[in-house]
CSV table of C-alpha atoms in Angstrom, one decimal:
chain,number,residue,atom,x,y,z
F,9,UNK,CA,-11.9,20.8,-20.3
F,10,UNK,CA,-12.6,18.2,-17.6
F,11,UNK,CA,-12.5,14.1,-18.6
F,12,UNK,CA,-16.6,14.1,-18.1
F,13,UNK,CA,-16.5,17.9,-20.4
F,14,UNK,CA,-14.2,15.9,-22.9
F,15,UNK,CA,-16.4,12.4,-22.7
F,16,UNK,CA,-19.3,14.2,-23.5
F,17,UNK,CA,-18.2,16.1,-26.3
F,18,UNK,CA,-16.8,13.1,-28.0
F,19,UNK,CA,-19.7,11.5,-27.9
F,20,UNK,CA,-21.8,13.7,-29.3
F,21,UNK,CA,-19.4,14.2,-32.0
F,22,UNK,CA,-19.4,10.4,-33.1
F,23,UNK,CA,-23.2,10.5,-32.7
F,24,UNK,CA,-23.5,13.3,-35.4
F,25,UNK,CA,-21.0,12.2,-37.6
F,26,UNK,CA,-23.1,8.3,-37.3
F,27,UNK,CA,-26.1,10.8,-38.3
F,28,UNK,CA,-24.1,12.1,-41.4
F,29,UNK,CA,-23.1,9.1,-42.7
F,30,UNK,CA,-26.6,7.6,-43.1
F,31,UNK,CA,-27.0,9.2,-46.5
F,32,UNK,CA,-23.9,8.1,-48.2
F,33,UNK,CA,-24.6,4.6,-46.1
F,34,UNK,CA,-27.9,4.6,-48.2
F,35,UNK,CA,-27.2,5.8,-51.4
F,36,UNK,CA,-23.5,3.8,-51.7
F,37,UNK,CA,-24.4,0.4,-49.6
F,38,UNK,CA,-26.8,-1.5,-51.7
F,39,UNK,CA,-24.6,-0.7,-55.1
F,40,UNK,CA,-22.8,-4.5,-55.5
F,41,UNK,CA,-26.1,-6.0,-55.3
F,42,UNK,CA,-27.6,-3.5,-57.8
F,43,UNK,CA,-27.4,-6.7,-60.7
F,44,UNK,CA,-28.6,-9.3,-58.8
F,45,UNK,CA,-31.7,-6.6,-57.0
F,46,UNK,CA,-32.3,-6.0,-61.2
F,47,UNK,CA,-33.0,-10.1,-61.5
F,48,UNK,CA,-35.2,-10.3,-58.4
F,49,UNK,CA,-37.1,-7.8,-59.4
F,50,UNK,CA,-37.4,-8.1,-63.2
F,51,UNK,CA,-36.2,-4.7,-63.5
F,52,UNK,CA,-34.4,-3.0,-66.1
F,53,UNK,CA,-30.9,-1.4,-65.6
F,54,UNK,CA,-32.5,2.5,-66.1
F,55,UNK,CA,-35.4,1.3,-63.4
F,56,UNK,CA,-33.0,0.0,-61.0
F,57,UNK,CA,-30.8,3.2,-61.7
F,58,UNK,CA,-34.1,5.2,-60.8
F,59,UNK,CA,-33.5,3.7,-57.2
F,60,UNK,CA,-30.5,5.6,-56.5
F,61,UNK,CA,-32.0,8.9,-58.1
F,62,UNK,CA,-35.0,8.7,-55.7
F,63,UNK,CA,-32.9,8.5,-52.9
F,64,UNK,CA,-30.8,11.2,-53.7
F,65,UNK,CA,-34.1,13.4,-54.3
F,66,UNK,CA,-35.6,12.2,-50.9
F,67,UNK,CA,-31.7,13.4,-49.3
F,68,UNK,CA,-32.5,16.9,-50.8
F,69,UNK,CA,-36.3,17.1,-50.3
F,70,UNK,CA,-35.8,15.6,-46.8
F,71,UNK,CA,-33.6,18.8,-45.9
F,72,UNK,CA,-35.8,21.4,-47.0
F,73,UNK,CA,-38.7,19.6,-44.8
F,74,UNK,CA,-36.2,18.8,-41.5
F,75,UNK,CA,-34.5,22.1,-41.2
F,76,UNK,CA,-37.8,24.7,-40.7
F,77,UNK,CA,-39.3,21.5,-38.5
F,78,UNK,CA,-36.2,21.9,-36.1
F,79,UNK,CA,-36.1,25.2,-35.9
F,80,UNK,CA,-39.5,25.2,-35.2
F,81,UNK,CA,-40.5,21.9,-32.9
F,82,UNK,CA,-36.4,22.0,-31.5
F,83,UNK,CA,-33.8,19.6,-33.0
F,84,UNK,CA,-34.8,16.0,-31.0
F,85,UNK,CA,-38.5,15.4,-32.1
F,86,UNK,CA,-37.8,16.0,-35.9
F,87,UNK,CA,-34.6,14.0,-35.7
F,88,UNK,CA,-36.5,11.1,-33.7
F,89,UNK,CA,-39.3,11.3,-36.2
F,90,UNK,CA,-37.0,11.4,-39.5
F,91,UNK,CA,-34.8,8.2,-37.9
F,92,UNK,CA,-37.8,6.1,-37.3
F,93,UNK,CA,-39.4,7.0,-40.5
F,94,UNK,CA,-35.5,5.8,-42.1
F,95,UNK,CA,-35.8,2.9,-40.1
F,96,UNK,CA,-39.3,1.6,-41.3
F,97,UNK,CA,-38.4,2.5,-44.8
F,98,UNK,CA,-35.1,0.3,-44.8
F,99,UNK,CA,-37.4,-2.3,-43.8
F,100,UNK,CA,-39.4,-2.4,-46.1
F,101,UNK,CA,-36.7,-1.8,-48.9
F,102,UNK,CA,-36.0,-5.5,-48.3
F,103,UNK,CA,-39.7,-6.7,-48.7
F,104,UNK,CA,-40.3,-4.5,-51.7
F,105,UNK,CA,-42.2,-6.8,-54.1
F,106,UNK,CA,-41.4,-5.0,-57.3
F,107,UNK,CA,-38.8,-2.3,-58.7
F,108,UNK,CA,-41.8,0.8,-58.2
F,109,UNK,CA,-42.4,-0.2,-55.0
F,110,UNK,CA,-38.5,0.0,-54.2
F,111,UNK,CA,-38.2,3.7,-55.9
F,112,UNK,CA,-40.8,4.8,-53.3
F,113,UNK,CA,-39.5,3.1,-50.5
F,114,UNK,CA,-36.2,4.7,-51.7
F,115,UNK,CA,-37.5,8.2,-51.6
F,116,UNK,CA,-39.0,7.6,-48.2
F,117,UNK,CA,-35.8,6.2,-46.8
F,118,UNK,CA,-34.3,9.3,-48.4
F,119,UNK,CA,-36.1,11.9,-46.7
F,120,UNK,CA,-35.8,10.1,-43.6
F,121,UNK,CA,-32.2,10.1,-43.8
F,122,UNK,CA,-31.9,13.8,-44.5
F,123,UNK,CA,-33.2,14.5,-41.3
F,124,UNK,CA,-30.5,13.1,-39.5
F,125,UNK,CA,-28.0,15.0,-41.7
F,126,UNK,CA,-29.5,18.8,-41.7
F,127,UNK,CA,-29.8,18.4,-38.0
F,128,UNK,CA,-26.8,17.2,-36.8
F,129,UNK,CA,-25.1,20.3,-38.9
F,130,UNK,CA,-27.8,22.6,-37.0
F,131,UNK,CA,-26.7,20.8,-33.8
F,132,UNK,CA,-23.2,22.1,-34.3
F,133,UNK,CA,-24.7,25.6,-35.1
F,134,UNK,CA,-26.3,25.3,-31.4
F,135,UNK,CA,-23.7,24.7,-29.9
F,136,UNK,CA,-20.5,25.9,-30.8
F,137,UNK,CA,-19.6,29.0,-33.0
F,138,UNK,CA,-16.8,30.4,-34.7
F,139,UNK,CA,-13.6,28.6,-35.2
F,140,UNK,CA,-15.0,25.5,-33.0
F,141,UNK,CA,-17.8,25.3,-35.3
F,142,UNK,CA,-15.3,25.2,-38.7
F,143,UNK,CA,-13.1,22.8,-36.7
F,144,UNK,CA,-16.0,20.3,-36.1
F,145,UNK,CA,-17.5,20.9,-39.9
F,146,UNK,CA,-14.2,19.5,-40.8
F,147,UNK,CA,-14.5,16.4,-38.4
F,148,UNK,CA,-18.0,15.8,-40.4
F,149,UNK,CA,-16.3,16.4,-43.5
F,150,UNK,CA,-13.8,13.4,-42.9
F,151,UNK,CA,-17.3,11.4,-42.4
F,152,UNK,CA,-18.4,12.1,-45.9
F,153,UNK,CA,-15.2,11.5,-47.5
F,154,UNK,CA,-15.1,7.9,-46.0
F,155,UNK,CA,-18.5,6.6,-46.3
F,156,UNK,CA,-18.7,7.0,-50.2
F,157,UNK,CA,-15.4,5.1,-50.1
F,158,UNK,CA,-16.5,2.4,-48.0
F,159,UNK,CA,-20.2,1.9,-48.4
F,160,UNK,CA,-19.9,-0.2,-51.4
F,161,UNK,CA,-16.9,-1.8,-49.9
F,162,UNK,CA,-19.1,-2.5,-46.6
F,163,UNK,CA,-22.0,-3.8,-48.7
F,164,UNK,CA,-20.0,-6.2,-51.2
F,165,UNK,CA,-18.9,-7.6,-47.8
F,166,UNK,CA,-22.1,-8.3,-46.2
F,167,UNK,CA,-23.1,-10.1,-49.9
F,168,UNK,CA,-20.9,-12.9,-48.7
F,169,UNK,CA,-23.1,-13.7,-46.2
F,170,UNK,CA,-26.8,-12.5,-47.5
F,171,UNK,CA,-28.2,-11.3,-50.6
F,172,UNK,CA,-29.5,-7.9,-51.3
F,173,UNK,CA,-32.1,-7.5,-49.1
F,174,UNK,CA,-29.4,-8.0,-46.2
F,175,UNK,CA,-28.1,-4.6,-47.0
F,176,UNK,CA,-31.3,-3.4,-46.4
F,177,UNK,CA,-31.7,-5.3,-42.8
F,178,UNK,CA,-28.5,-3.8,-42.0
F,179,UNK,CA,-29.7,-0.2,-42.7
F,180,UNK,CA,-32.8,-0.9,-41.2
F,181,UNK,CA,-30.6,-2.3,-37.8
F,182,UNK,CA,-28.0,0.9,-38.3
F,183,UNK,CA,-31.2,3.4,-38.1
F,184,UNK,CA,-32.8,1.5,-35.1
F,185,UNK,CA,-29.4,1.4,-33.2
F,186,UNK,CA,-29.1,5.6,-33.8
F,187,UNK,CA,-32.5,6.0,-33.0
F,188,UNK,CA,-31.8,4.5,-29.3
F,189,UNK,CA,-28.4,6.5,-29.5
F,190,UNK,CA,-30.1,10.1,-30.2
F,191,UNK,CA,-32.8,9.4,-27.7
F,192,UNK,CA,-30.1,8.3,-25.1
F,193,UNK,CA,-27.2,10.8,-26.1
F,194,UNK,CA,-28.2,13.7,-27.7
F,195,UNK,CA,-29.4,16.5,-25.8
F,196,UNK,CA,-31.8,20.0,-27.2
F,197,UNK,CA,-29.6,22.2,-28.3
F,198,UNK,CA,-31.7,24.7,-29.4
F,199,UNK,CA,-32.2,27.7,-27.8
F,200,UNK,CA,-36.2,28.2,-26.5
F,201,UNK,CA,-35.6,31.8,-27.1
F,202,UNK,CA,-34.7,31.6,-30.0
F,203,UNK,CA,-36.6,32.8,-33.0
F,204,UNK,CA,-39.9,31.2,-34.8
F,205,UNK,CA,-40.8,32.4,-37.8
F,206,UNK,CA,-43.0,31.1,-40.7
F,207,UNK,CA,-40.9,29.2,-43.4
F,208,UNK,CA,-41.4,31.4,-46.1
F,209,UNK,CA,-40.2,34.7,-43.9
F,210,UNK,CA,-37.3,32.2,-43.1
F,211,UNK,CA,-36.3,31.0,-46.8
F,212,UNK,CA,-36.8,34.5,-48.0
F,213,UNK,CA,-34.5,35.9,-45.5
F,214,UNK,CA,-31.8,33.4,-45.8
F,215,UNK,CA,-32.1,33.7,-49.9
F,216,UNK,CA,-31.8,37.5,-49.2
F,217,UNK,CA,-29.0,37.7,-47.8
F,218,UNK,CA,-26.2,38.1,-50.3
F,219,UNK,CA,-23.2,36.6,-47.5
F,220,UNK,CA,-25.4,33.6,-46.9
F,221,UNK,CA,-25.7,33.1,-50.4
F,222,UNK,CA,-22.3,33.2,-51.5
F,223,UNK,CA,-21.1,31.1,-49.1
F,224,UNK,CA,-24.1,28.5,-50.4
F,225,UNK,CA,-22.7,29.1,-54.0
F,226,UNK,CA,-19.6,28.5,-53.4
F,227,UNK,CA,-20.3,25.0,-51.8
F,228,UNK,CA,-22.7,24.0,-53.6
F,229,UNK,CA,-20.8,24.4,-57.0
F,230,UNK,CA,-17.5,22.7,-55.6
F,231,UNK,CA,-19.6,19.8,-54.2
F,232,UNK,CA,-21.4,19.5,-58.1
F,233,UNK,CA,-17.6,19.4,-59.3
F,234,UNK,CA,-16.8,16.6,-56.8
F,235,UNK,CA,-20.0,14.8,-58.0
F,236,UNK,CA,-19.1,15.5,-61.9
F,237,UNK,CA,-15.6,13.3,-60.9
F,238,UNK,CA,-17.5,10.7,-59.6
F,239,UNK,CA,-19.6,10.8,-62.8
F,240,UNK,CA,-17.0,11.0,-65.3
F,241,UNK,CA,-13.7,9.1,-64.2
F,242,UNK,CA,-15.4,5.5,-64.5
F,243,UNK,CA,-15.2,6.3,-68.1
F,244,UNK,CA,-12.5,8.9,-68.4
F,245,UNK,CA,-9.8,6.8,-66.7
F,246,UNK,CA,-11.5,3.3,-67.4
F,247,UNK,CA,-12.6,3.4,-71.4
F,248,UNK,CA,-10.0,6.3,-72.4
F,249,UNK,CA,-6.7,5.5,-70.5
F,250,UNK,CA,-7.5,2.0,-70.4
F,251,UNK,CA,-7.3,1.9,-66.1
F,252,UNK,CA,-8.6,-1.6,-64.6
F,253,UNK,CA,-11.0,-1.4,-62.2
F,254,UNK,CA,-9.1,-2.4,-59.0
F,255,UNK,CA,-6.5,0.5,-60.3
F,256,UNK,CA,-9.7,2.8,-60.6
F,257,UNK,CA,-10.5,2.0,-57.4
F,258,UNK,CA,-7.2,3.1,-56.3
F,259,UNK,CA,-7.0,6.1,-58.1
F,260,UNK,CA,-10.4,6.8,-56.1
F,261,UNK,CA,-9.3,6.2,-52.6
F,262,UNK,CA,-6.1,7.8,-53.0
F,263,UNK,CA,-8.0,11.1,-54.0
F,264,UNK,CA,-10.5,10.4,-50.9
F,265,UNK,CA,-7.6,10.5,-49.0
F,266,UNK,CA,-6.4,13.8,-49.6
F,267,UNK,CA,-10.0,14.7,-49.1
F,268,UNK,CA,-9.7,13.6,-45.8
F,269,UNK,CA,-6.4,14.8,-44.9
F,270,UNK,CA,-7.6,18.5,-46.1
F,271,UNK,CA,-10.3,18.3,-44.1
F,272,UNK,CA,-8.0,17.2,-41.3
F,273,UNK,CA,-6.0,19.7,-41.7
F,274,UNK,CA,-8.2,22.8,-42.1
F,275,UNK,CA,-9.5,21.5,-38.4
F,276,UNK,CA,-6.0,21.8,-37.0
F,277,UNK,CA,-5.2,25.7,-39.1
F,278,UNK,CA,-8.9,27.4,-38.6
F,279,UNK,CA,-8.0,28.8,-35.4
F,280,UNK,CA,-4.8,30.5,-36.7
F,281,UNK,CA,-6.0,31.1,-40.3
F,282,UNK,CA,-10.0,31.5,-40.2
F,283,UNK,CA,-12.0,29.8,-41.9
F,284,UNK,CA,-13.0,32.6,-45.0
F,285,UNK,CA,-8.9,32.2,-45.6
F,286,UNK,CA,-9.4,28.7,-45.8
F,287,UNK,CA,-12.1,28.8,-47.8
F,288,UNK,CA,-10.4,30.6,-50.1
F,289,UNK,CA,-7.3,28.8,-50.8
F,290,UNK,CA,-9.8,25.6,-51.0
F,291,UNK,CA,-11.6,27.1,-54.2
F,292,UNK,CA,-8.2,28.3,-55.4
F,293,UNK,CA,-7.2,24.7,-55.1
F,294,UNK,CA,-10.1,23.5,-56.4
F,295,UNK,CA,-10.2,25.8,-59.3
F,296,UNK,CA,-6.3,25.2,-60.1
F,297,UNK,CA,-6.8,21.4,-60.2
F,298,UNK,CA,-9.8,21.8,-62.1
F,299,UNK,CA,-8.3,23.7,-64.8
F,300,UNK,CA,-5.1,21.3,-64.3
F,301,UNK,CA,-7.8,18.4,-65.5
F,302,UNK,CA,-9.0,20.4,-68.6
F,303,UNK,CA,-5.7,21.5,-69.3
F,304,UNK,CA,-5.0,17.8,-70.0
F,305,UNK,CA,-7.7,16.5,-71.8
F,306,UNK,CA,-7.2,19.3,-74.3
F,307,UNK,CA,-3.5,18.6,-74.8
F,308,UNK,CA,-3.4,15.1,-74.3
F,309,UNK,CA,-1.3,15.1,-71.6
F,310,UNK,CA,-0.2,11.8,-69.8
F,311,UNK,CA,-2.1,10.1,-67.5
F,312,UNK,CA,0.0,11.5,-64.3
F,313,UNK,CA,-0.6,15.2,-65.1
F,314,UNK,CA,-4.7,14.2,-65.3
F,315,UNK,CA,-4.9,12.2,-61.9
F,316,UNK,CA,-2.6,15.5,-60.3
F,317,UNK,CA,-5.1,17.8,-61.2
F,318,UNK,CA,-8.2,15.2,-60.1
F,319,UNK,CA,-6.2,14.9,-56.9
F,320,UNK,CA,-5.8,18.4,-56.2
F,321,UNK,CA,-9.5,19.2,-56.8
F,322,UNK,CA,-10.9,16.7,-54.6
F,323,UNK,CA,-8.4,17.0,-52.0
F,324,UNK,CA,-9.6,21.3,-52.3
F,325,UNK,CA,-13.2,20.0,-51.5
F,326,UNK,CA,-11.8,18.9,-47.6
F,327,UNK,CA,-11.2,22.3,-47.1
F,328,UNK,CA,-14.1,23.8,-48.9
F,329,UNK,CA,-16.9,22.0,-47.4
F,330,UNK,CA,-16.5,22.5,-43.5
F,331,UNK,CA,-15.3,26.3,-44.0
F,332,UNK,CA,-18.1,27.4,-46.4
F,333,UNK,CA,-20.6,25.7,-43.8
F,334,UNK,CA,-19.3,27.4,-41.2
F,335,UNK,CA,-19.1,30.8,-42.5
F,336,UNK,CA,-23.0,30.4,-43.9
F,337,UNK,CA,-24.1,29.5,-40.2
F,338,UNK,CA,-22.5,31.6,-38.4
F,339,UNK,CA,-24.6,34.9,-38.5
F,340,UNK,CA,-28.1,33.0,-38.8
F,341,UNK,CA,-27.8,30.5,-35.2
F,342,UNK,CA,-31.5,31.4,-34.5
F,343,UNK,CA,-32.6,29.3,-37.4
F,344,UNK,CA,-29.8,27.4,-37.8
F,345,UNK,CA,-31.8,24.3,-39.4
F,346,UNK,CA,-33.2,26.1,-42.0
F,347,UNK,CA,-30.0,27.6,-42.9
F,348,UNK,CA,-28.2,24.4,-42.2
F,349,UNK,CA,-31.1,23.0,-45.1
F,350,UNK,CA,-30.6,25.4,-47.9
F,351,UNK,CA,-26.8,24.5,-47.8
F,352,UNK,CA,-27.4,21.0,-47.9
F,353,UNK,CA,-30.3,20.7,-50.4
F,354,UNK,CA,-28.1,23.2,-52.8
F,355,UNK,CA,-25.2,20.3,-52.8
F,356,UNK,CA,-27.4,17.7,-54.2
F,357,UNK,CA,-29.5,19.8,-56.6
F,358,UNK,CA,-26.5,21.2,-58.0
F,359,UNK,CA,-24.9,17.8,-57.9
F,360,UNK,CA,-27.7,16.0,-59.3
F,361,UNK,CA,-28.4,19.1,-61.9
F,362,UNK,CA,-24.9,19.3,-63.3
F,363,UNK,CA,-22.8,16.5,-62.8
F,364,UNK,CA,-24.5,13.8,-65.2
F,365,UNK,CA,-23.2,16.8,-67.7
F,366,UNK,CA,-19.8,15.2,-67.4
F,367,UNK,CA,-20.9,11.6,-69.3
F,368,UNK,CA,-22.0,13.8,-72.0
F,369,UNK,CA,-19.2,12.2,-73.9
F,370,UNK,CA,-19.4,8.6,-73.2
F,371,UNK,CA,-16.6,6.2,-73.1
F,372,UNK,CA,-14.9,8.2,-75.7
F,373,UNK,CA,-14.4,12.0,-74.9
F,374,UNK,CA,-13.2,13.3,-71.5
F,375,UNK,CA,-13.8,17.2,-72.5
F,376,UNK,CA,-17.0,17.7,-71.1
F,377,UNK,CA,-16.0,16.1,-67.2
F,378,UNK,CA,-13.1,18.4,-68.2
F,379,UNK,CA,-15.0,21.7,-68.8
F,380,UNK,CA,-17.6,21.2,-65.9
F,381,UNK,CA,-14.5,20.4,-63.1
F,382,UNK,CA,-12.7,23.5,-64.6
F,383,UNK,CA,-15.7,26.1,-64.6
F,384,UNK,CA,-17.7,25.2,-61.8
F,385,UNK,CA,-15.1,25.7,-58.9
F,386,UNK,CA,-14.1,29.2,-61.3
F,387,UNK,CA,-17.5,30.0,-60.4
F,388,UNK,CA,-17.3,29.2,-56.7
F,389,UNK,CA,-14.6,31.5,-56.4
F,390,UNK,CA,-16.3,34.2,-58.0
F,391,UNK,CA,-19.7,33.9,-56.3
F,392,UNK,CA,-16.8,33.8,-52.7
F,393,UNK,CA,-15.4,37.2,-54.1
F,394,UNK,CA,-18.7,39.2,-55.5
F,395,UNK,CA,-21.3,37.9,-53.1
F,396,UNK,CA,-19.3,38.3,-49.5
F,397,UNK,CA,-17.3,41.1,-49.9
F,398,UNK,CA,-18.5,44.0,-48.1
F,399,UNK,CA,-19.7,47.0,-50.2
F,400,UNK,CA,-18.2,50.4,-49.9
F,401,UNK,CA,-19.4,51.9,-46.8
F,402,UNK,CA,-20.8,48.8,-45.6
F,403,UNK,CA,-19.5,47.0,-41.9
F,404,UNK,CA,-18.1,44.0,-42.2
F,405,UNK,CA,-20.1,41.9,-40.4
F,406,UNK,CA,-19.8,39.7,-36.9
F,407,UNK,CA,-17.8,41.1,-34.0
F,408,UNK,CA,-14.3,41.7,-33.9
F,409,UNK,CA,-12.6,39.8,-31.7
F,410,UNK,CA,-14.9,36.7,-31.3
F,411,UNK,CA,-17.3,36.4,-33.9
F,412,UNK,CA,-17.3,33.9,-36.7
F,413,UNK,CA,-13.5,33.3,-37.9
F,414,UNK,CA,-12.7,35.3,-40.7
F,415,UNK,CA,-15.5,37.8,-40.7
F,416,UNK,CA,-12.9,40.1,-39.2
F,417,UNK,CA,-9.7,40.6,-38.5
F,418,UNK,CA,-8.7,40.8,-34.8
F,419,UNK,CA,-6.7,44.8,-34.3
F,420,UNK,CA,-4.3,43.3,-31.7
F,421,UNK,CA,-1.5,40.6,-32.2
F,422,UNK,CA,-2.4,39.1,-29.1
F,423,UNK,CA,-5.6,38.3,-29.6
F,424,UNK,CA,-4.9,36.3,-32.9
F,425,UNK,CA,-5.3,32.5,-31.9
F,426,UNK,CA,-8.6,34.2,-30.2
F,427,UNK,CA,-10.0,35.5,-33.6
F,428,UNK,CA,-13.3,33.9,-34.4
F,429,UNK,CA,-14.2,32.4,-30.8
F,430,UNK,CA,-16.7,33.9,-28.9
């Protein structure tokens, strides 16, 4: 690859993962300021919660809306559209007059975010495939394990200087800056050949198909066990084991960083391995740390053998996320957005769905964080194994030697470090 080849590439990998990180940005920021946001505003502590909720919602609505819209209109006039509609709404998330006002703004801002996201992983669809595609899946997948980390950190630094609404001016200033960027820097990448047909054909083709499914399962359920960690350890490791909450915070960072150094690594071994076998040892990770957890809230186990098992199930999710993603994309590139939506949207509603399950028990009982983080990567592993395993009689699908890693397995040695490029 040539210095202007490599230059370009770079680029539009920073560009996308800045598009990813807008949601966590949005939904993380603002969090230090939530008390003081609650005085402005005369708002309760459930209202001001509601503001996080409706961004979340407008993250998974927003996908469902952006993905069909790309694959239809192409990938640059939705993503335009979607950052100037974030833009506007940050704005006006700092003018916001009362806490009702705010949730809708928040939903707004939401949605708009969600375009960037669904179409930066549909951009990656367009333009690479196989083990290139897994490789820069897990490149994204370092962006959302460091933004959750150090949003709030971010935002309780910019409180120094400005109150709440500053956060919101900063978003407001991040979306404008991308804006110019992705009109400057980021090319079409989809194909004008490429396929347009009406949403519901597309949904009901994508939900058809078992592979596709599985894949989304499989995600989707690991991501809601993430999300049920987040929910739970305040308490679990706070009111239970008595943990401060600058020794939370490093019990939290420590377990984003072996997040981020699977997903590291799954971008240096999905050439030679493929992504399904990466995949799999991620929910086998996943479902060993899970059960690790569970194992000691039941026994009582010290606190070491809990934070092992946390670590290993959130450290499982770096190789997860990027793999799945890239094996659910890789047969459907003619409507990669709307594929690229369904994954997404099925993260947060299973998040959202599930992982408030895992405060069931308050401050004073760990078991249900524990049962949800053990059964839900279980399940991800079984939807892997039942939904995309071939049937008797039934071709595995994708070419042999350079189709989507780790539909196949290439016949001759040589051709090993080619398996999955095309």
């Amino acid at each position: 690859m040539s210095n202007d080849a490599a230059g370009r590439q770079t680029r539009f990998t920073v560009l996308l993962a800045a598009l990813v990180a807008l949601g966590p940005l949005s939904v993380d920021g603002y969090l230090p300021g939530l008390p003081d946001l609650a005085g402005d505003l005369r708002a309760g502590a459930a209202a001001t919660q509601l503001t996080i909720t409706a961004c979340l919602a407008g993250l998974a609505i927003g996908q469902l809306i952006a993905g069909p819209l790309s694959d239809t209109y192409g990938r640059r006039r939705p993503l335009l559209a979607g950052l100037a509609l974030y833009t506007i709404a940050s704005a006006l998330c700092a003018v916001a007059p009362d806490i009702r006002t705010l949730v809708g703004l928040r939903l707004v801002q939401g949605i708009g975010g969600a375009f960037g996201i669904v179409i930066a992983n549909a951009m990656v669809r367009d333009r690479t495939s196989g083990t290139r595609t897994a490789r820069l899946f897990s490149a994204l997948t370092l962006i959302t394990g460091l933004a959750p980390v150090f949003a709030p950190v971010l935002g309780g630094q910019l409180l120094r200087v400005t109150a709440w609404p500053g956060i919101f001016v900063s978003l407001a200033v991040l979306g404008a800056v991308m804006l110019a960027a992705s009109a400057a820097g980021l090319p079409e990448t989809r194909s004008a050949s490429a396929s347009r047909r009406p949403l519901p054909a597309v949904f009901g083709q994508l939900l058809g198909d078992r592979v596709f499914t599985g894949y989304v399962l499989a995600n989707g359920l690991v991501f809601a066990a993430m999300f049920a960690y987040i929910a739970g350890s305040p308490f679990v490791l706070q009111e239970i084991h008595g943990l401060s909450p600058q020794q939370y915070s490093a019990v939290f960072a420590v377990n984003a960083a072996g997040l981020i150094a699977a997903a590291r690594t799954s971008g240096r071994l999905v050439a030679r391995a493929g992504a399904r076998l990466l995949l799999l040892a991620g929910l086998l990770g996943a479902t060993a740390g899970g059960t690790t957890v569970l194992g000691a809230v039941l026994t009582r186990a010290p606190l070491p053998v809990l934070l092992i098992g946390l670590f290993v199930l959130v450290s499982s999710v770096g190789l997860v996320m990027p793999n799945a993603a890239a094996q659910a994309l890789a047969d459907h590139g003619g409507h990669a957005g709307s594929a690229a939506a369904l994954l997404g949207f099925s993260q947060f509603v299973f998040g959202a769905a599930l992982a408030p399950l895992a405060g069931a028990g308050g401050a004073t009982d760990a078991l249900p964080m524990g049962i949800i983080v053990a059964v839900l990567p279980a399940l991800a592993l079984l939807a892997l194994g039942t939904l995309t395993r071939p049937k008797p009689g039934e071709r595995t699908r994708g070419p042999a030697p350079h189709g989507p890693a780790g539909h196949r397995r290439p016949r001759r040695r040589t051709d090993r470090r080619r398996a999955g490029i095309r």
